[in-house]
Short mmCIF file of N, CA and C in Angstrom, two decimals:
data_model
loop_
_atom_site.label_atom_id
_atom_site.label_comp_id
_atom_site.label_asym_id
_atom_site.label_seq_id
_atom_site.Cartn_x
_atom_site.Cartn_y
_atom_site.Cartn_z
N MET O 153 0.84 -1.18 0.00
CA MET O 153 0.00 0.00 0.00
C MET O 153 0.88 1.24 0.00
N ASN O 154 0.57 2.21 -0.82
CA ASN O 154 1.36 3.42 -0.95
C ASN O 154 0.95 4.41 0.14
N ASP O 155 1.92 4.87 0.93
CA ASP O 155 1.64 5.81 2.02
C ASP O 155 1.69 7.23 1.47
N THR O 156 0.55 7.90 1.49
CA THR O 156 0.49 9.27 0.95
C THR O 156 0.52 10.31 2.06
N ARG O 157 0.80 9.89 3.26
CA ARG O 157 0.83 10.78 4.42
C ARG O 157 1.92 11.84 4.22
N ARG O 158 1.53 13.08 4.37
CA ARG O 158 2.54 14.15 4.30
C ARG O 158 3.25 14.21 5.65
N GLY O 159 4.42 14.73 5.65
CA GLY O 159 5.15 14.85 6.91
C GLY O 159 4.44 15.81 7.84
N HIS O 160 4.38 15.46 9.10
CA HIS O 160 3.75 16.31 10.11
C HIS O 160 4.78 17.19 10.80
N ARG O 161 4.32 18.36 11.23
CA ARG O 161 5.15 19.23 12.06
C ARG O 161 4.78 18.96 13.51
N LEU O 162 5.76 18.50 14.25
CA LEU O 162 5.55 18.13 15.65
C LEU O 162 6.39 19.05 16.53
N GLY O 163 5.77 19.60 17.56
CA GLY O 163 6.50 20.45 18.48
C GLY O 163 6.78 19.72 19.77
N TYR O 164 7.89 20.07 20.41
CA TYR O 164 8.19 19.53 21.73
C TYR O 164 8.57 20.69 22.64
N THR O 165 7.89 20.79 23.79
CA THR O 165 8.20 21.80 24.78
C THR O 165 8.42 21.12 26.13
N ARG O 166 9.25 21.75 26.96
CA ARG O 166 9.49 21.21 28.29
C ARG O 166 9.78 22.36 29.25
N VAL O 167 9.16 22.29 30.40
CA VAL O 167 9.49 23.17 31.51
C VAL O 167 9.76 22.28 32.72
N SER O 168 10.42 22.85 33.72
CA SER O 168 10.86 22.04 34.85
C SER O 168 9.79 21.78 35.91
N SER O 169 8.74 22.59 35.92
CA SER O 169 7.71 22.38 36.95
C SER O 169 6.33 22.75 36.42
N GLU O 170 5.31 22.26 37.13
CA GLU O 170 3.92 22.46 36.73
C GLU O 170 3.53 23.93 36.60
N ASP O 171 4.10 24.79 37.45
CA ASP O 171 3.66 26.18 37.44
C ASP O 171 4.37 27.04 36.40
N GLN O 172 5.31 26.46 35.65
CA GLN O 172 5.97 27.21 34.59
C GLN O 172 5.16 27.11 33.30
N ASN O 173 5.35 28.08 32.43
CA ASN O 173 4.57 28.19 31.20
C ASN O 173 5.44 27.87 29.98
N THR O 174 4.90 27.09 29.05
CA THR O 174 5.64 26.71 27.84
C THR O 174 5.34 27.62 26.65
N VAL O 175 4.45 28.59 26.82
CA VAL O 175 3.97 29.39 25.69
C VAL O 175 5.09 30.02 24.89
N ARG O 176 6.07 30.60 25.54
CA ARG O 176 7.13 31.32 24.82
C ARG O 176 7.99 30.41 23.95
N GLN O 177 8.00 29.13 24.24
CA GLN O 177 8.91 28.25 23.54
C GLN O 177 8.62 28.10 22.05
N LEU O 178 7.39 27.92 21.68
CA LEU O 178 7.05 27.74 20.26
C LEU O 178 5.94 28.70 19.84
N ASP O 179 5.91 29.86 20.49
CA ASP O 179 4.86 30.85 20.27
C ASP O 179 4.80 31.29 18.80
N GLY O 180 3.59 31.29 18.26
CA GLY O 180 3.36 31.76 16.90
C GLY O 180 3.60 30.74 15.81
N LEU O 181 4.03 29.55 16.16
CA LEU O 181 4.29 28.51 15.17
C LEU O 181 3.12 27.53 15.15
N ASN O 182 2.87 26.96 13.99
CA ASN O 182 1.76 26.01 13.83
C ASN O 182 2.29 24.58 13.75
N PHE O 183 1.57 23.68 14.43
CA PHE O 183 1.97 22.28 14.46
C PHE O 183 0.76 21.39 14.30
N ASP O 184 1.02 20.18 13.82
CA ASP O 184 -0.03 19.17 13.78
C ASP O 184 -0.26 18.61 15.18
N LYS O 185 0.81 18.56 15.98
CA LYS O 185 0.70 18.05 17.35
C LYS O 185 1.88 18.60 18.16
N VAL O 186 1.60 18.95 19.41
CA VAL O 186 2.65 19.43 20.31
C VAL O 186 2.70 18.50 21.53
N PHE O 187 3.89 18.10 21.91
CA PHE O 187 4.13 17.24 23.06
C PHE O 187 4.78 18.11 24.14
N THR O 188 4.20 18.11 25.34
CA THR O 188 4.70 18.98 26.40
C THR O 188 4.96 18.19 27.67
N ASP O 189 6.19 18.29 28.16
CA ASP O 189 6.55 17.70 29.45
C ASP O 189 6.71 18.81 30.46
N LYS O 190 6.22 18.59 31.67
CA LYS O 190 6.41 19.52 32.78
C LYS O 190 7.18 18.75 33.84
N VAL O 191 8.47 18.60 33.57
CA VAL O 191 9.35 17.81 34.42
C VAL O 191 10.78 18.28 34.19
N SER O 192 11.62 18.15 35.19
CA SER O 192 13.01 18.55 35.07
C SER O 192 13.70 17.82 33.92
N GLY O 193 14.58 18.53 33.24
CA GLY O 193 15.35 17.91 32.17
C GLY O 193 16.26 16.82 32.67
N GLY O 194 16.58 16.85 33.97
CA GLY O 194 17.41 15.81 34.57
C GLY O 194 16.66 14.52 34.79
N ASN O 195 15.36 14.55 34.60
CA ASN O 195 14.53 13.37 34.80
C ASN O 195 14.49 12.56 33.50
N ALA O 196 14.93 11.32 33.56
CA ALA O 196 14.92 10.47 32.37
C ALA O 196 13.51 10.02 32.00
N ASN O 197 12.58 10.09 32.95
CA ASN O 197 11.20 9.68 32.71
C ASN O 197 10.39 10.88 32.23
N ARG O 198 10.39 11.10 30.92
CA ARG O 198 9.63 12.21 30.34
C ARG O 198 8.60 11.61 29.38
N PRO O 199 7.37 11.43 29.88
CA PRO O 199 6.35 10.71 29.12
C PRO O 199 6.05 11.30 27.74
N GLN O 200 6.02 12.61 27.64
CA GLN O 200 5.68 13.21 26.35
C GLN O 200 6.83 13.11 25.35
N LEU O 201 8.07 13.11 25.84
CA LEU O 201 9.20 12.88 24.94
C LEU O 201 9.13 11.45 24.41
N THR O 202 8.82 10.51 25.28
CA THR O 202 8.66 9.11 24.85
C THR O 202 7.54 9.00 23.82
N ALA O 203 6.43 9.70 24.07
CA ALA O 203 5.31 9.68 23.11
C ALA O 203 5.72 10.29 21.78
N LEU O 204 6.46 11.39 21.82
CA LEU O 204 6.94 12.02 20.58
C LEU O 204 7.82 11.06 19.79
N LEU O 205 8.74 10.41 20.47
CA LEU O 205 9.66 9.49 19.79
C LEU O 205 8.90 8.32 19.16
N GLY O 206 7.84 7.87 19.82
CA GLY O 206 7.02 6.80 19.26
C GLY O 206 6.12 7.26 18.13
N HIS O 207 5.76 8.53 18.14
CA HIS O 207 4.83 9.09 17.15
C HIS O 207 5.53 9.53 15.85
N ALA O 208 6.72 10.07 15.97
CA ALA O 208 7.43 10.65 14.81
C ALA O 208 7.73 9.58 13.78
N ARG O 209 7.44 9.93 12.53
CA ARG O 209 7.63 9.02 11.39
C ARG O 209 8.48 9.69 10.32
N GLU O 210 8.98 8.89 9.41
CA GLU O 210 9.77 9.40 8.29
C GLU O 210 9.00 10.53 7.59
N GLY O 211 9.69 11.62 7.33
CA GLY O 211 9.07 12.76 6.67
C GLY O 211 8.56 13.82 7.63
N ASP O 212 8.46 13.50 8.92
CA ASP O 212 8.01 14.47 9.92
C ASP O 212 9.14 15.45 10.25
N THR O 213 8.74 16.58 10.81
CA THR O 213 9.69 17.56 11.32
C THR O 213 9.37 17.80 12.79
N VAL O 214 10.38 17.65 13.64
CA VAL O 214 10.24 17.93 15.07
C VAL O 214 10.89 19.28 15.32
N VAL O 215 10.13 20.18 15.97
CA VAL O 215 10.63 21.52 16.25
C VAL O 215 10.72 21.69 17.77
N VAL O 216 11.89 22.16 18.24
CA VAL O 216 12.14 22.36 19.66
C VAL O 216 12.72 23.77 19.82
N HIS O 217 12.30 24.46 20.88
CA HIS O 217 12.79 25.83 21.10
C HIS O 217 14.31 25.87 21.18
N SER O 218 14.91 25.01 22.00
CA SER O 218 16.36 24.99 22.14
C SER O 218 16.83 23.60 22.56
N MET O 219 18.10 23.36 22.35
CA MET O 219 18.67 22.05 22.64
C MET O 219 18.47 21.64 24.09
N ASP O 220 18.58 22.60 25.01
CA ASP O 220 18.46 22.26 26.43
C ASP O 220 17.04 21.87 26.83
N ARG O 221 16.04 22.19 26.01
CA ARG O 221 14.67 21.74 26.27
C ARG O 221 14.51 20.28 25.91
N LEU O 222 15.33 19.79 24.97
CA LEU O 222 15.20 18.41 24.50
C LEU O 222 16.04 17.43 25.31
N ALA O 223 17.27 17.81 25.64
CA ALA O 223 18.21 16.84 26.21
C ALA O 223 18.79 17.29 27.53
N ARG O 224 19.15 16.32 28.34
CA ARG O 224 19.75 16.58 29.66
C ARG O 224 21.24 16.86 29.56
N ASN O 225 21.89 16.27 28.58
CA ASN O 225 23.33 16.45 28.41
C ASN O 225 23.70 16.16 26.96
N LEU O 226 24.96 16.33 26.63
CA LEU O 226 25.41 16.17 25.26
C LEU O 226 25.17 14.76 24.73
N ASP O 227 25.41 13.75 25.56
CA ASP O 227 25.20 12.36 25.11
C ASP O 227 23.72 12.13 24.76
N ASP O 228 22.81 12.62 25.62
CA ASP O 228 21.38 12.48 25.34
C ASP O 228 21.00 13.22 24.07
N LEU O 229 21.54 14.43 23.91
CA LEU O 229 21.23 15.24 22.73
C LEU O 229 21.63 14.50 21.46
N ARG O 230 22.85 14.01 21.43
CA ARG O 230 23.32 13.28 20.24
C ARG O 230 22.45 12.05 19.99
N ALA O 231 22.14 11.30 21.05
CA ALA O 231 21.34 10.08 20.88
C ALA O 231 19.95 10.41 20.34
N LEU O 232 19.32 11.47 20.88
CA LEU O 232 17.97 11.84 20.42
C LEU O 232 17.99 12.33 18.98
N VAL O 233 18.94 13.21 18.67
CA VAL O 233 19.03 13.73 17.29
C VAL O 233 19.33 12.59 16.32
N ASN O 234 20.29 11.73 16.66
CA ASN O 234 20.63 10.62 15.76
C ASN O 234 19.48 9.63 15.64
N GLY O 235 18.78 9.38 16.74
CA GLY O 235 17.63 8.46 16.69
C GLY O 235 16.52 8.99 15.79
N LEU O 236 16.22 10.27 15.92
CA LEU O 236 15.16 10.87 15.09
C LEU O 236 15.58 10.94 13.63
N THR O 237 16.77 11.46 13.37
CA THR O 237 17.19 11.60 11.97
C THR O 237 17.41 10.23 11.33
N GLY O 238 17.76 9.24 12.15
CA GLY O 238 17.91 7.87 11.64
C GLY O 238 16.60 7.29 11.14
N LYS O 239 15.47 7.82 11.65
CA LYS O 239 14.15 7.37 11.20
C LYS O 239 13.64 8.24 10.04
N GLY O 240 14.48 9.17 9.58
CA GLY O 240 14.05 10.06 8.50
C GLY O 240 13.27 11.27 8.98
N VAL O 241 13.43 11.59 10.26
CA VAL O 241 12.75 12.73 10.86
C VAL O 241 13.72 13.91 10.89
N ARG O 242 13.26 15.05 10.45
CA ARG O 242 14.04 16.28 10.47
C ARG O 242 13.84 16.94 11.84
N ILE O 243 14.89 17.54 12.41
CA ILE O 243 14.75 18.21 13.70
C ILE O 243 15.30 19.62 13.62
N GLU O 244 14.50 20.56 14.12
CA GLU O 244 14.87 21.98 14.08
C GLU O 244 14.95 22.53 15.49
N PHE O 245 16.01 23.28 15.76
CA PHE O 245 16.17 23.99 17.02
C PHE O 245 16.07 25.48 16.73
N ILE O 246 15.01 26.12 17.24
CA ILE O 246 14.71 27.51 16.94
C ILE O 246 15.80 28.45 17.46
N LYS O 247 16.10 28.38 18.74
CA LYS O 247 17.04 29.32 19.37
C LYS O 247 18.42 29.25 18.71
N GLU O 248 18.89 28.05 18.45
CA GLU O 248 20.23 27.89 17.86
C GLU O 248 20.23 28.08 16.35
N GLY O 249 19.03 28.05 15.73
CA GLY O 249 18.95 28.19 14.28
C GLY O 249 19.56 27.02 13.53
N LEU O 250 19.46 25.83 14.10
CA LEU O 250 20.07 24.65 13.50
C LEU O 250 19.01 23.63 13.11
N THR O 251 19.25 22.95 12.00
CA THR O 251 18.37 21.89 11.51
C THR O 251 19.22 20.67 11.20
N PHE O 252 18.71 19.50 11.58
CA PHE O 252 19.42 18.26 11.32
C PHE O 252 18.49 17.29 10.59
N THR O 253 19.06 16.64 9.58
CA THR O 253 18.25 15.76 8.72
C THR O 253 18.78 14.32 8.65
N GLY O 254 19.98 14.09 9.15
CA GLY O 254 20.59 12.78 9.00
C GLY O 254 21.60 12.77 7.88
N GLU O 255 21.50 13.75 7.00
CA GLU O 255 22.48 13.91 5.92
C GLU O 255 23.27 15.18 6.16
N ASP O 256 23.67 15.35 7.41
CA ASP O 256 24.29 16.59 7.83
C ASP O 256 25.77 16.62 7.49
N SER O 257 26.24 17.83 7.25
CA SER O 257 27.65 18.03 6.95
C SER O 257 28.49 17.87 8.21
N ALA O 258 29.79 17.78 8.01
CA ALA O 258 30.70 17.69 9.15
C ALA O 258 30.55 18.94 10.03
N MET O 259 30.33 20.10 9.41
CA MET O 259 30.16 21.35 10.16
C MET O 259 28.89 21.29 11.01
N SER O 260 27.80 20.75 10.48
CA SER O 260 26.56 20.63 11.25
C SER O 260 26.76 19.72 12.46
N LYS O 261 27.47 18.63 12.25
CA LYS O 261 27.74 17.71 13.36
C LYS O 261 28.61 18.37 14.42
N LEU O 262 29.58 19.17 13.97
CA LEU O 262 30.42 19.90 14.91
C LEU O 262 29.57 20.89 15.71
N LEU O 263 28.69 21.62 15.03
CA LEU O 263 27.83 22.60 15.71
C LEU O 263 26.92 21.92 16.73
N LEU O 264 26.39 20.75 16.39
CA LEU O 264 25.56 20.00 17.34
C LEU O 264 26.36 19.71 18.61
N ASN O 265 27.59 19.25 18.43
CA ASN O 265 28.42 18.91 19.58
C ASN O 265 28.84 20.14 20.38
N VAL O 266 29.23 21.20 19.69
CA VAL O 266 29.68 22.41 20.38
C VAL O 266 28.51 23.08 21.11
N MET O 267 27.39 23.27 20.42
CA MET O 267 26.24 23.93 21.05
C MET O 267 25.68 23.07 22.18
N GLY O 268 25.64 21.77 21.99
CA GLY O 268 25.18 20.87 23.04
C GLY O 268 26.10 20.91 24.25
N ALA O 269 27.42 20.97 24.00
CA ALA O 269 28.38 21.05 25.10
C ALA O 269 28.23 22.37 25.86
N PHE O 270 28.00 23.47 25.13
CA PHE O 270 27.79 24.75 25.79
C PHE O 270 26.53 24.73 26.66
N ALA O 271 25.46 24.13 26.16
CA ALA O 271 24.22 24.05 26.92
C ALA O 271 24.44 23.23 28.20
N GLU O 272 25.16 22.12 28.08
CA GLU O 272 25.46 21.28 29.25
C GLU O 272 26.33 22.06 30.25
N PHE O 273 27.32 22.78 29.74
CA PHE O 273 28.22 23.58 30.58
C PHE O 273 27.43 24.67 31.32
N GLU O 274 26.52 25.33 30.60
CA GLU O 274 25.69 26.38 31.20
C GLU O 274 24.84 25.83 32.35
N ARG O 275 24.22 24.67 32.13
CA ARG O 275 23.41 24.05 33.19
C ARG O 275 24.27 23.69 34.40
N ALA O 276 25.50 23.20 34.15
CA ALA O 276 26.40 22.86 35.25
C ALA O 276 26.79 24.11 36.04
N LEU O 277 27.04 25.23 35.34
CA LEU O 277 27.38 26.48 36.01
C LEU O 277 26.23 26.98 36.88
N ILE O 278 25.02 26.89 36.36
CA ILE O 278 23.84 27.32 37.11
C ILE O 278 23.71 26.49 38.38
N SER O 279 23.87 25.18 38.27
CA SER O 279 23.77 24.30 39.45
C SER O 279 24.86 24.62 40.46
N GLU O 280 26.06 24.87 39.96
CA GLU O 280 27.18 25.19 40.84
C GLU O 280 26.92 26.49 41.59
N ARG O 281 26.44 27.51 40.89
CA ARG O 281 26.12 28.79 41.53
C ARG O 281 25.01 28.62 42.57
N GLN O 282 24.02 27.81 42.24
CA GLN O 282 22.93 27.57 43.17
C GLN O 282 23.44 26.91 44.45
N ARG O 283 24.28 25.88 44.29
CA ARG O 283 24.84 25.20 45.46
C ARG O 283 25.68 26.17 46.31
N GLU O 284 26.48 27.02 45.64
CA GLU O 284 27.29 28.01 46.35
C GLU O 284 26.41 29.00 47.11
N GLY O 285 25.33 29.44 46.48
CA GLY O 285 24.41 30.38 47.11
C GLY O 285 23.74 29.78 48.33
N ILE O 286 23.32 28.54 48.22
CA ILE O 286 22.68 27.85 49.35
C ILE O 286 23.68 27.68 50.50
N LYS O 287 24.90 27.30 50.16
CA LYS O 287 25.94 27.11 51.17
C LYS O 287 26.21 28.42 51.91
N ALA O 288 26.31 29.53 51.16
CA ALA O 288 26.55 30.85 51.77
C ALA O 288 25.36 31.26 52.64
N ALA O 289 24.14 31.00 52.17
CA ALA O 289 22.94 31.35 52.94
C ALA O 289 22.86 30.53 54.22
N LYS O 290 23.27 29.26 54.16
CA LYS O 290 23.27 28.43 55.37
C LYS O 290 24.28 28.96 56.38
N ARG O 291 25.48 29.34 55.90
CA ARG O 291 26.51 29.90 56.79
C ARG O 291 26.01 31.18 57.46
N ALA O 292 25.25 31.98 56.71
CA ALA O 292 24.73 33.24 57.24
C ALA O 292 23.47 33.02 58.09
N GLY O 293 22.98 31.80 58.11
CA GLY O 293 21.80 31.48 58.91
C GLY O 293 20.49 31.98 58.32
N VAL O 294 20.46 32.24 57.03
CA VAL O 294 19.24 32.76 56.41
C VAL O 294 18.58 31.76 55.46
N TYR O 295 19.18 30.60 55.31
CA TYR O 295 18.60 29.61 54.39
C TYR O 295 17.49 28.85 55.07
N LYS O 296 16.33 28.88 54.50
CA LYS O 296 15.16 28.20 55.07
C LYS O 296 14.80 26.94 54.30
N GLY O 297 15.43 26.72 53.17
CA GLY O 297 15.09 25.56 52.34
C GLY O 297 13.90 25.86 51.46
N ARG O 298 13.55 24.91 50.66
CA ARG O 298 12.43 25.07 49.74
C ARG O 298 11.12 25.08 50.52
N ARG O 299 10.23 25.98 50.12
CA ARG O 299 8.91 26.07 50.76
C ARG O 299 8.13 24.78 50.48
N LYS O 300 7.47 24.28 51.48
CA LYS O 300 6.68 23.06 51.34
C LYS O 300 5.54 23.28 50.34
N THR O 301 5.32 22.29 49.50
CA THR O 301 4.27 22.38 48.48
C THR O 301 2.88 22.27 49.11
N LEU O 302 2.74 21.39 50.08
CA LEU O 302 1.43 21.13 50.68
C LEU O 302 1.39 21.66 52.12
N ASN O 303 0.21 22.11 52.52
CA ASN O 303 0.04 22.53 53.91
C ASN O 303 -0.27 21.31 54.77
N ALA O 304 -0.37 21.51 56.09
CA ALA O 304 -0.56 20.40 57.03
C ALA O 304 -1.85 19.62 56.76
N VAL O 305 -2.93 20.32 56.41
CA VAL O 305 -4.20 19.65 56.13
C VAL O 305 -4.07 18.77 54.89
N GLN O 306 -3.40 19.29 53.86
CA GLN O 306 -3.21 18.51 52.64
C GLN O 306 -2.34 17.28 52.90
N VAL O 307 -1.30 17.44 53.69
CA VAL O 307 -0.42 16.31 54.02
C VAL O 307 -1.21 15.24 54.77
N SER O 308 -2.05 15.65 55.68
CA SER O 308 -2.88 14.71 56.42
C SER O 308 -3.80 13.95 55.47
N ASP O 309 -4.42 14.69 54.55
CA ASP O 309 -5.30 14.07 53.55
C ASP O 309 -4.51 13.09 52.68
N LEU O 310 -3.32 13.49 52.27
CA LEU O 310 -2.46 12.63 51.44
C LEU O 310 -2.17 11.33 52.17
N ARG O 311 -1.81 11.42 53.46
CA ARG O 311 -1.48 10.22 54.25
C ARG O 311 -2.70 9.32 54.42
N GLN O 312 -3.87 9.92 54.67
CA GLN O 312 -5.09 9.13 54.84
C GLN O 312 -5.44 8.40 53.54
N ARG O 313 -5.34 9.10 52.43
CA ARG O 313 -5.67 8.47 51.14
C ARG O 313 -4.71 7.33 50.82
N SER O 314 -3.42 7.53 51.14
CA SER O 314 -2.44 6.47 50.90
C SER O 314 -2.72 5.27 51.80
N ALA O 315 -3.02 5.53 53.08
CA ALA O 315 -3.34 4.46 54.02
C ALA O 315 -4.60 3.71 53.59
N GLY O 316 -5.51 4.40 52.90
CA GLY O 316 -6.74 3.79 52.41
C GLY O 316 -6.54 2.97 51.15
N GLY O 317 -5.30 2.96 50.63
CA GLY O 317 -4.99 2.12 49.48
C GLY O 317 -5.02 2.82 48.13
N GLU O 318 -5.26 4.12 48.11
CA GLU O 318 -5.29 4.83 46.84
C GLU O 318 -3.87 4.86 46.24
N SER O 319 -3.79 4.79 44.92
CA SER O 319 -2.49 4.73 44.27
C SER O 319 -1.72 6.04 44.44
N LYS O 320 -0.40 5.91 44.54
CA LYS O 320 0.46 7.10 44.70
C LYS O 320 0.35 8.00 43.48
N ALA O 321 0.21 7.41 42.30
CA ALA O 321 0.10 8.20 41.06
C ALA O 321 -1.17 9.06 41.07
N SER O 322 -2.27 8.49 41.54
CA SER O 322 -3.53 9.22 41.61
C SER O 322 -3.44 10.37 42.61
N ILE O 323 -2.84 10.09 43.75
CA ILE O 323 -2.67 11.12 44.79
C ILE O 323 -1.79 12.24 44.24
N ALA O 324 -0.69 11.87 43.60
CA ALA O 324 0.24 12.87 43.04
C ALA O 324 -0.48 13.78 42.04
N ARG O 325 -1.27 13.17 41.15
CA ARG O 325 -2.02 13.96 40.16
C ARG O 325 -2.96 14.94 40.82
N ASP O 326 -3.69 14.47 41.82
CA ASP O 326 -4.67 15.33 42.49
C ASP O 326 -4.02 16.52 43.20
N PHE O 327 -2.82 16.31 43.75
CA PHE O 327 -2.15 17.39 44.47
C PHE O 327 -1.20 18.19 43.58
N GLY O 328 -1.01 17.73 42.34
CA GLY O 328 -0.10 18.44 41.43
C GLY O 328 1.36 18.31 41.82
N ILE O 329 1.71 17.14 42.35
CA ILE O 329 3.10 16.88 42.76
C ILE O 329 3.55 15.58 42.12
N SER O 330 4.84 15.29 42.22
CA SER O 330 5.36 14.04 41.67
C SER O 330 5.11 12.89 42.64
N ARG O 331 5.19 11.67 42.14
CA ARG O 331 5.07 10.50 43.02
C ARG O 331 6.20 10.49 44.04
N GLU O 332 7.39 10.92 43.63
CA GLU O 332 8.52 10.98 44.56
C GLU O 332 8.20 11.91 45.73
N THR O 333 7.53 13.03 45.45
CA THR O 333 7.15 13.95 46.51
C THR O 333 6.12 13.31 47.43
N VAL O 334 5.20 12.54 46.88
CA VAL O 334 4.23 11.80 47.71
C VAL O 334 4.98 10.91 48.68
N TYR O 335 5.95 10.15 48.17
CA TYR O 335 6.73 9.25 49.02
C TYR O 335 7.50 10.03 50.09
N GLN O 336 8.02 11.21 49.75
CA GLN O 336 8.74 12.02 50.73
C GLN O 336 7.81 12.46 51.86
N TYR O 337 6.59 12.88 51.51
CA TYR O 337 5.62 13.26 52.55
C TYR O 337 5.25 12.06 53.41
N LEU O 338 5.14 10.89 52.80
CA LEU O 338 4.78 9.70 53.57
C LEU O 338 5.91 9.27 54.51
N LYS O 339 7.17 9.48 54.10
CA LYS O 339 8.31 9.10 54.93
C LYS O 339 8.56 10.09 56.07
N ALA O 340 8.22 11.35 55.84
CA ALA O 340 8.46 12.39 56.85
C ALA O 340 7.60 12.13 58.09
N ALA O 341 8.16 12.46 59.23
CA ALA O 341 7.40 12.30 60.49
C ALA O 341 6.23 13.28 60.50
N PRO O 342 5.04 12.83 60.90
CA PRO O 342 3.89 13.73 60.96
C PRO O 342 4.18 14.88 61.93
N ASP O 343 3.73 16.08 61.54
CA ASP O 343 3.89 17.26 62.39
C ASP O 343 3.07 17.08 63.67
N LYS O 344 3.67 17.40 64.78
CA LYS O 344 2.98 17.25 66.07
C LYS O 344 2.31 18.56 66.44
#
């Protein structure tokens, strides 16, 4: 059977938390489908990225705002780009102005590696500065840590629902937190 399907334009957006907005990433562009993850780039479990990889077919174009939205590090970036282009999928990075097709020149491959390395380096610098800032704030006695997501009543409700046998995934969805955060609340000693 002859496949007459035209290539689809697929967008991928990612932000690190539920309360962040993805609008600016692909604003004003039209897509057949957009896949959005609201999870840290350091998290290997990104359901919408997995869905995108399963959905993309030969002739499609995947558009991403920037390399750091797609990959956690240079190795991941290369693997994702090579995996997509190996299936005949074109990938475009808006911020960097780069497009990869699988038939890329040596210069394009170099740019992928250099830009990906810079993005990884930038993320490492940000993390290092954050750790230094927290350390300095602790020494000065002003560091309070991250504000708790749930109040005492919500934590009590979370614990009761878990004790009643409700799934951690369902509880996490209802409270807008990760399953890992549910487990952290369950492990923490109840407030007296």
